[in-house]
mmCIF file of C-alpha atoms in Angstrom:
data_model
loop_
_atom_site.group_PDB
_atom_site.id
_atom_site.type_symbol
_atom_site.label_atom_id
_atom_site.label_comp_id
_atom_site.label_asym_id
_atom_site.label_seq_id
_atom_site.Cartn_x
_atom_site.Cartn_y
_atom_site.Cartn_z
ATOM 1 C CA UNK A 1 -5.978 -5.843 6.162
ATOM 2 C CA UNK A 2 -9.043 -8.153 6.827
ATOM 3 C CA UNK A 3 -12.328 -6.576 5.269
ATOM 4 C CA UNK A 4 -14.276 -8.687 8.032
ATOM 5 C CA UNK A 5 -12.797 -7.824 11.032
ATOM 6 C CA UNK A 6 -15.058 -9.555 13.377
ATOM 7 C CA UNK A 7 -15.213 -12.833 11.323
ATOM 8 C CA UNK A 8 -13.550 -15.820 12.599
ATOM 9 C CA UNK A 9 -12.279 -18.741 10.842
ATOM 10 C CA UNK A 10 -11.735 -21.818 13.384
ATOM 11 C CA UNK A 11 -9.778 -24.707 11.955
ATOM 12 C CA UNK A 12 -8.696 -27.844 14.064
ATOM 13 C CA UNK A 13 -11.688 -28.057 15.918
ATOM 14 C CA UNK A 14 -14.662 -30.700 16.344
ATOM 15 C CA UNK A 15 -16.573 -28.847 13.393
ATOM 16 C CA UNK A 16 -15.000 -26.237 11.329
ATOM 17 C CA UNK A 17 -16.821 -22.983 10.744
ATOM 18 C CA UNK A 18 -16.597 -19.286 9.695
ATOM 19 C CA UNK A 19 -18.777 -16.732 10.489
ATOM 20 C CA UNK A 20 -20.370 -13.953 7.899
ATOM 21 C CA UNK A 21 -22.159 -10.757 9.060
ATOM 22 C CA UNK A 22 -26.041 -10.743 9.256
ATOM 23 C CA UNK A 23 -25.957 -7.829 6.656
ATOM 24 C CA UNK A 24 -24.293 -9.596 3.945
ATOM 25 C CA UNK A 25 -26.537 -12.578 4.349
ATOM 26 C CA UNK A 26 -29.620 -10.513 3.676
ATOM 27 C CA UNK A 27 -28.516 -9.510 0.247
ATOM 28 C CA UNK A 28 -30.376 -10.241 -2.357
ATOM 29 C CA UNK A 29 -29.342 -13.393 -4.778
ATOM 30 C CA UNK A 30 -28.778 -12.357 -8.328
ATOM 31 C CA UNK A 31 -28.686 -15.515 -10.245
ATOM 32 C CA UNK A 32 -28.177 -13.964 -13.676
ATOM 33 C CA UNK A 33 -24.517 -13.280 -15.007
ATOM 34 C CA UNK A 34 -24.368 -9.708 -14.579
ATOM 35 C CA UNK A 35 -20.448 -9.101 -15.716
ATOM 36 C CA UNK A 36 -18.241 -10.842 -18.327
ATOM 37 C CA UNK A 37 -15.120 -9.996 -16.633
ATOM 38 C CA UNK A 38 -13.071 -12.870 -15.567
ATOM 39 C CA UNK A 39 -12.860 -12.354 -11.900
ATOM 40 C CA UNK A 40 -16.445 -11.963 -11.080
ATOM 41 C CA UNK A 41 -17.604 -14.386 -8.287
ATOM 42 C CA UNK A 42 -14.064 -14.407 -6.990
ATOM 43 C CA UNK A 43 -13.889 -12.363 -4.197
ATOM 44 C CA UNK A 44 -11.070 -12.934 -1.811
ATOM 45 C CA UNK A 45 -11.072 -11.390 1.597
ATOM 46 C CA UNK A 46 -7.374 -11.133 1.582
ATOM 47 C CA UNK A 47 -7.060 -8.326 -0.723
ATOM 48 C CA UNK A 48 -5.688 -4.679 0.219
ATOM 49 C CA UNK A 49 -8.450 -2.316 1.773
ATOM 50 C CA UNK A 50 -9.275 -0.465 -1.175
ATOM 51 C CA UNK A 51 -9.515 -3.749 -3.585
ATOM 52 C CA UNK A 52 -11.966 -5.333 -0.945
ATOM 53 C CA UNK A 53 -13.955 -2.516 -0.804
ATOM 54 C CA UNK A 54 -14.259 -2.480 -4.711
ATOM 55 C CA UNK A 55 -15.404 -5.993 -4.433
ATOM 56 C CA UNK A 56 -18.357 -4.918 -2.197
ATOM 57 C CA UNK A 57 -19.294 -2.116 -4.023
ATOM 58 C CA UNK A 58 -19.421 -4.593 -6.868
ATOM 59 C CA UNK A 59 -21.680 -6.962 -4.816
ATOM 60 C CA UNK A 60 -23.978 -3.819 -3.434
ATOM 61 C CA UNK A 61 -24.470 -2.413 -7.094
ATOM 62 C CA UNK A 62 -26.036 -5.434 -8.433
ATOM 63 C CA UNK A 63 -28.496 -5.363 -5.446
ATOM 64 C CA UNK A 64 -28.997 -1.177 -5.970
ATOM 65 C CA UNK A 65 -28.314 -0.536 -2.415
ATOM 66 C CA UNK A 66 -24.798 0.665 -2.662
ATOM 67 C CA UNK A 67 -23.840 3.309 -0.038
ATOM 68 C CA UNK A 68 -21.445 4.729 1.857
ATOM 69 C CA UNK A 69 -23.227 3.588 4.834
ATOM 70 C CA UNK A 70 -23.810 0.101 3.808
ATOM 71 C CA UNK A 71 -20.430 -0.598 2.616
ATOM 72 C CA UNK A 72 -19.176 0.547 6.150
ATOM 73 C CA UNK A 73 -21.926 -1.477 7.905
ATOM 74 C CA UNK A 74 -20.696 -4.607 5.533
ATOM 75 C CA UNK A 75 -16.914 -4.321 7.126
ATOM 76 C CA UNK A 76 -18.298 -3.286 10.228
ATOM 77 C CA UNK A 77 -16.579 0.492 10.609
ATOM 78 C CA UNK A 78 -18.212 3.651 11.000
ATOM 79 C CA UNK A 79 -18.633 5.520 8.164
ATOM 80 C CA UNK A 80 -15.871 8.357 9.208
ATOM 81 C CA UNK A 81 -13.155 5.624 9.572
ATOM 82 C CA UNK A 82 -14.304 4.187 6.255
ATOM 83 C CA UNK A 83 -13.966 7.730 4.410
ATOM 84 C CA UNK A 84 -10.826 8.418 6.569
ATOM 85 C CA UNK A 85 -9.260 5.018 5.657
ATOM 86 C CA UNK A 86 -10.036 5.520 2.070
ATOM 87 C CA UNK A 87 -8.509 8.976 2.101
ATOM 88 C CA UNK A 88 -5.051 7.636 3.352
ATOM 89 C CA UNK A 89 -5.035 5.094 0.375
ATOM 90 C CA UNK A 90 -5.711 8.165 -2.048
ATOM 91 C CA UNK A 91 -9.152 7.601 -3.103
ATOM 92 C CA UNK A 92 -12.540 8.154 -1.800
ATOM 93 C CA UNK A 93 -15.965 6.102 -1.830
ATOM 94 C CA UNK A 94 -17.608 8.159 -4.407
ATOM 95 C CA UNK A 95 -14.638 7.553 -6.632
ATOM 96 C CA UNK A 96 -14.641 3.918 -6.333
ATOM 97 C CA UNK A 97 -18.345 4.023 -6.683
ATOM 98 C CA UNK A 98 -18.023 5.554 -10.208
ATOM 99 C CA UNK A 99 -15.133 3.325 -11.366
ATOM 100 C CA UNK A 100 -17.607 0.244 -10.648
ATOM 101 C CA UNK A 101 -20.412 1.559 -12.250
ATOM 102 C CA UNK A 102 -18.250 2.711 -15.221
ATOM 103 C CA UNK A 103 -16.890 -0.780 -15.438
ATOM 104 C CA UNK A 104 -20.323 -2.281 -15.312
ATOM 105 C CA UNK A 105 -21.807 0.108 -17.886
ATOM 106 C CA UNK A 106 -19.249 -0.515 -20.285
ATOM 107 C CA UNK A 107 -19.919 -4.211 -20.107
ATOM 108 C CA UNK A 108 -23.463 -4.040 -20.516
ATOM 109 C CA UNK A 109 -23.143 -1.620 -23.112
ATOM 110 C CA UNK A 110 -20.646 -3.875 -25.202
ATOM 111 C CA UNK A 111 -22.142 -7.546 -23.873
ATOM 112 C CA UNK A 112 -25.989 -6.908 -23.744
ATOM 113 C CA UNK A 113 -28.818 -5.399 -26.239
ATOM 114 C CA UNK A 114 -30.428 -3.979 -23.323
ATOM 115 C CA UNK A 115 -32.036 -0.148 -23.576
ATOM 116 C CA UNK A 116 -29.562 2.591 -21.940
ATOM 117 C CA UNK A 117 -32.625 3.519 -19.703
ATOM 118 C CA UNK A 118 -32.714 0.191 -18.340
ATOM 119 C CA UNK A 119 -28.562 -0.145 -17.934
ATOM 120 C CA UNK A 120 -29.253 3.226 -16.405
ATOM 121 C CA UNK A 121 -31.718 1.797 -13.852
ATOM 122 C CA UNK A 122 -29.574 -0.993 -13.208
ATOM 123 C CA UNK A 123 -26.710 0.954 -12.306
ATOM 124 C CA UNK A 124 -28.776 2.926 -9.566
ATOM 125 C CA UNK A 125 -29.434 6.198 -11.450
ATOM 126 C CA UNK A 126 -33.235 7.450 -11.014
ATOM 127 C CA UNK A 127 -32.868 9.330 -14.690
ATOM 128 C CA UNK A 128 -31.415 7.987 -17.750
ATOM 129 C CA UNK A 129 -29.857 11.628 -18.315
ATOM 130 C CA UNK A 130 -27.938 11.195 -15.062
ATOM 131 C CA UNK A 131 -26.344 8.231 -16.307
ATOM 132 C CA UNK A 132 -25.710 9.788 -19.707
ATOM 133 C CA UNK A 133 -23.874 12.878 -18.110
ATOM 134 C CA UNK A 134 -21.775 10.511 -16.123
ATOM 135 C CA UNK A 135 -20.888 8.081 -18.966
ATOM 136 C CA UNK A 136 -19.984 11.219 -21.037
ATOM 137 C CA UNK A 137 -17.596 12.475 -17.976
ATOM 138 C CA UNK A 138 -16.050 9.224 -17.695
ATOM 139 C CA UNK A 139 -15.348 8.202 -21.451
ATOM 140 C CA UNK A 140 -15.900 11.317 -23.430
ATOM 141 C CA UNK A 141 -18.769 9.944 -25.205
ATOM 142 C CA UNK A 142 -22.356 9.207 -24.780
ATOM 143 C CA UNK A 143 -23.466 5.820 -24.104
ATOM 144 C CA UNK A 144 -25.254 5.244 -27.300
ATOM 145 C CA UNK A 145 -21.779 6.625 -29.219
ATOM 146 C CA UNK A 146 -19.681 3.851 -27.123
ATOM 147 C CA UNK A 147 -21.992 1.228 -27.793
ATOM 148 C CA UNK A 148 -22.001 1.945 -31.476
ATOM 149 C CA UNK A 149 -18.191 2.421 -31.880
ATOM 150 C CA UNK A 150 -17.433 -0.725 -29.791
ATOM 151 C CA UNK A 151 -19.992 -2.841 -31.603
ATOM 152 C CA UNK A 152 -18.531 -1.975 -35.208
ATOM 153 C CA UNK A 153 -15.249 -3.529 -34.121
#
């Protein structure tokens, strides 16, 4: 399925063009490299629905405005439709958001010297303790333990 149902690509015309929803154009552009994964910046709208939603979550996390309402608005579907579609694919928005936060947290812990409180804030947590608790749930260890174990390798 296509992520942007109302987007059009028009070929073989006097001019070629494509449309992008206005709410995506309003996102801040983050010029610093925030992730070392090789697929960053390679967003493909022809992916399956869940992968496309994951990519959008990655974009919105960078801008600290990653809510189910914002993602639903970006793909031009009602919130309930997004929830229902993710459920039919065996996942939920909160699961996808947590997965993306965990991937980014691991990357930041291994590849930057940022303080844990700063990483917590970058990922949208209001309190570093909430981030630490979530990271322990995901990995079985605290962010500082994870960092020290991965720096020793």
